[in-house]
Coordinates of C-alpha atoms in Angstrom, one line a residue:
X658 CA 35.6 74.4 -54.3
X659 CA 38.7 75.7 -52.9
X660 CA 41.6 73.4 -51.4
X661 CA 42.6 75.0 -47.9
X662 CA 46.3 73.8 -47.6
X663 CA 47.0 71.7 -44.2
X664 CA 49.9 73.5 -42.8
X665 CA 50.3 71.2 -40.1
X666 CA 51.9 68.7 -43.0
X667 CA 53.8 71.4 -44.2
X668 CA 55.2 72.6 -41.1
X669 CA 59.2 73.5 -41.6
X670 CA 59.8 71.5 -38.0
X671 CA 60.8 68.1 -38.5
X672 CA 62.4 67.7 -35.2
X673 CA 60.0 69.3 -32.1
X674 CA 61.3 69.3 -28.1
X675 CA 58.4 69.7 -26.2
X676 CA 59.6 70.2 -22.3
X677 CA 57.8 68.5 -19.6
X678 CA 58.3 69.2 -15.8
X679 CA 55.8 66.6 -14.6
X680 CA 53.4 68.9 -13.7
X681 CA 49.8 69.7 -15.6
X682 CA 50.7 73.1 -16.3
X683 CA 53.5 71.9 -18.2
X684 CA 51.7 69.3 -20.5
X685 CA 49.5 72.5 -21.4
X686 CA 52.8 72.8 -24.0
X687 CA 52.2 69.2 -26.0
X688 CA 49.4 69.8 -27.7
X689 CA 50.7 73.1 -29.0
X690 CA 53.9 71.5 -29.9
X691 CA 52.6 69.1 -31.6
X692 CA 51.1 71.3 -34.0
X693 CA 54.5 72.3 -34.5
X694 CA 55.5 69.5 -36.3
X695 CA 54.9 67.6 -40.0
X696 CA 52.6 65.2 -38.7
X697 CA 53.6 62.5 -41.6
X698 CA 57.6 63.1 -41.4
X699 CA 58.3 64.7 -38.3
X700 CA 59.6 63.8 -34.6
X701 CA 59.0 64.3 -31.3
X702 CA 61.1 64.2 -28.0
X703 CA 59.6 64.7 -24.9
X704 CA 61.9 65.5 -22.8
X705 CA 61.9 65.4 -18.7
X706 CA 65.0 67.4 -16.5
X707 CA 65.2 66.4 -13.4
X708 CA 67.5 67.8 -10.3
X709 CA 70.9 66.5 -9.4
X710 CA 70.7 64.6 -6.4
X711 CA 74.5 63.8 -6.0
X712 CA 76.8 66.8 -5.2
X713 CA 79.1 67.6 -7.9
X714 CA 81.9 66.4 -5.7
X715 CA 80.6 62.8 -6.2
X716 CA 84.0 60.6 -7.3
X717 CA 82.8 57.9 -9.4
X718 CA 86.0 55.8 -9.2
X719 CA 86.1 55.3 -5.4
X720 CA 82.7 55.4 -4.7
X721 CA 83.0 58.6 -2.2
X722 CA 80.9 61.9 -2.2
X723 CA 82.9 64.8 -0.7
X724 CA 81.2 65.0 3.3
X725 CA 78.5 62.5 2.9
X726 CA 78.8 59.1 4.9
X727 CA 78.6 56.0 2.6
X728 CA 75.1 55.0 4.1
X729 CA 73.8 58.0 2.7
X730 CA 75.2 58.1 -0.8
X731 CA 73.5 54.3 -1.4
X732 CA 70.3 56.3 -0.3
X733 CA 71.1 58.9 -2.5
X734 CA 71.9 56.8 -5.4
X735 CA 68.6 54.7 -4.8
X736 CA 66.5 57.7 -4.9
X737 CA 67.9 59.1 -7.9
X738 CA 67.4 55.8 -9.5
X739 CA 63.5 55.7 -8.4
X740 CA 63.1 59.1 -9.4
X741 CA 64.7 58.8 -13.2
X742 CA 62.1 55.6 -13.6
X743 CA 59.5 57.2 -12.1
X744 CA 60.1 60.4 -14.8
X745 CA 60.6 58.0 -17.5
X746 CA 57.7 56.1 -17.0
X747 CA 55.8 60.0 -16.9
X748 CA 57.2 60.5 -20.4
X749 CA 56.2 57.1 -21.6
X750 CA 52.6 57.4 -20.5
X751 CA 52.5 60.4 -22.2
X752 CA 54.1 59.3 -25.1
X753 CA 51.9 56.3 -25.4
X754 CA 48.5 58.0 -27.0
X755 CA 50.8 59.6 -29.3
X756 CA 52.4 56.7 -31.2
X757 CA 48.9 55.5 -31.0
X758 CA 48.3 58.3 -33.6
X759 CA 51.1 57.4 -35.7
X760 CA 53.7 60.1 -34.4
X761 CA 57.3 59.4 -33.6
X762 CA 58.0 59.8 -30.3
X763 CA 61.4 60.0 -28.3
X764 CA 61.8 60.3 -24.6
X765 CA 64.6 61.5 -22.5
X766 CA 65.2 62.0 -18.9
X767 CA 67.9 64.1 -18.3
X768 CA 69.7 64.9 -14.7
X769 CA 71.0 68.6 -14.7
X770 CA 71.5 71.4 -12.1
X771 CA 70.1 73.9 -14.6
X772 CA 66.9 73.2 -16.7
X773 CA 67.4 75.6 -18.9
X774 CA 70.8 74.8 -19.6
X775 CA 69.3 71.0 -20.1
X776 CA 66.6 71.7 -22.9
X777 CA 69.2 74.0 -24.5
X778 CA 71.9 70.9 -25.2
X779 CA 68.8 68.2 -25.4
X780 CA 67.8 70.4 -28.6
X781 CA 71.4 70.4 -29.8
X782 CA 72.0 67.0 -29.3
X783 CA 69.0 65.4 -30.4
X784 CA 68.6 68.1 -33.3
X785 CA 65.2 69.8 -32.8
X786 CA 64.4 72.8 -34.8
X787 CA 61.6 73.9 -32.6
X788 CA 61.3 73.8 -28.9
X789 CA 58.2 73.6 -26.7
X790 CA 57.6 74.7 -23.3
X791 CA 55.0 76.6 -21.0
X792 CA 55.4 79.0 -19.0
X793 CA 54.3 79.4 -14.8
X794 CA 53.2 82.6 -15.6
X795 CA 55.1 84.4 -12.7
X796 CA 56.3 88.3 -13.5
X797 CA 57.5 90.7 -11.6
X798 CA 60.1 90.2 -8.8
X799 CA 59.9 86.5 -8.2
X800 CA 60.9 86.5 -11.8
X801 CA 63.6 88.5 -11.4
X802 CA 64.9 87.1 -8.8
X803 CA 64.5 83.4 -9.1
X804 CA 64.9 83.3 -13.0
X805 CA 62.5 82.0 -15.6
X806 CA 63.0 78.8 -17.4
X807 CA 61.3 80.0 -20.6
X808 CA 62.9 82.9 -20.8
X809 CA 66.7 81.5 -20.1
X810 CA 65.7 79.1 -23.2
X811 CA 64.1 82.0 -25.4
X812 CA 67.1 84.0 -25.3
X813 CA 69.7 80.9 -25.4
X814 CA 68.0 79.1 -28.2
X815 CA 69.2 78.8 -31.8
X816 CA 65.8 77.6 -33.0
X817 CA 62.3 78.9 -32.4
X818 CA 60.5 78.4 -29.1
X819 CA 56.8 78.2 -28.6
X820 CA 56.0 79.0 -24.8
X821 CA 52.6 78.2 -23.9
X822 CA 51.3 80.4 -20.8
X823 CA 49.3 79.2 -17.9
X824 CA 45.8 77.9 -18.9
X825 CA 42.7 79.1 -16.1
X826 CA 40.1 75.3 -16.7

């Protein structure tokens, strides 16, 4: 009887990012980048980019934001507190059922202006050799014009990138 190799265990990816927005359409990219990876060696980070809430004028040191009253900047702070938990606590419920199955999982939150830019330097930094991600599915002139997350990270990456497209259920 033939022996059918399992080239999930010999997948070249030790180290997968699989990008999550907190939508459903995005988790339609975990599964798939899962299979990226060596199932008995490899690692996972999820990873969640969330917007900047702060202007970049924000001045650490003395506590002042450029314009915005004082009152406002501890509401400000607060929410951006509430809504790094509340995307950590996304990744960890995801994360959960994966350790269950043995797999090494990593979360990161990350606050950035620029998502793309985000999953570009998480990769870097937490050195993935693949990257996962879906895609909205959008074409034409809305893509054009607003940009497309995939394709920023597609054509900035150093390592492969498996985009997962929208999935009709």
């Amino acid at each position: 009887q033939e022996q059918v190799p399992d080239f999930h265990q010999m997948s070249p990816f030790q180290h997968v990012l699989i990008s999550l927005d907190g939508s459903q359409l995005a988790e339609n990219a975990l599964e798939p980048g899962l299979t990226l990876g060596n199932s008995e060696k490899g690692e996972y980070s999820l990873l969640r980019v969330i917007p900047a809430m702060l202007p970049t004028d924000y001045i650490p040191s003395d506590g002042r934001i450029g314009g915005i009253h004082t009152v406002w900047r501890q509401q400000l702070l607060e929410l951006q507190r509430q809504q790094e938990a509340d995307a950590h606590d996304y990744l960890e419920r995801l994360a959960k059922p994966l350790r269950e199955r043995s797999l090494i999982v990593h979360t990161h939150v990350i606050r950035h202006e620029q998502p793309a830019t985000a999953i570009l330097d998480a990769a870097s930094r937490f050195g993935a050799n693949a990257i996962a991600l879906s895609t909205r599915g959008q074409g034409g002139i809305k893509r054009l014009l607003l940009g497309s997350v995939a394709d920023k990270v597609v054509r900035g990456s150093t390592v492969p990138v498996l985009i997962c497209p929208p999935v009709d259920k």
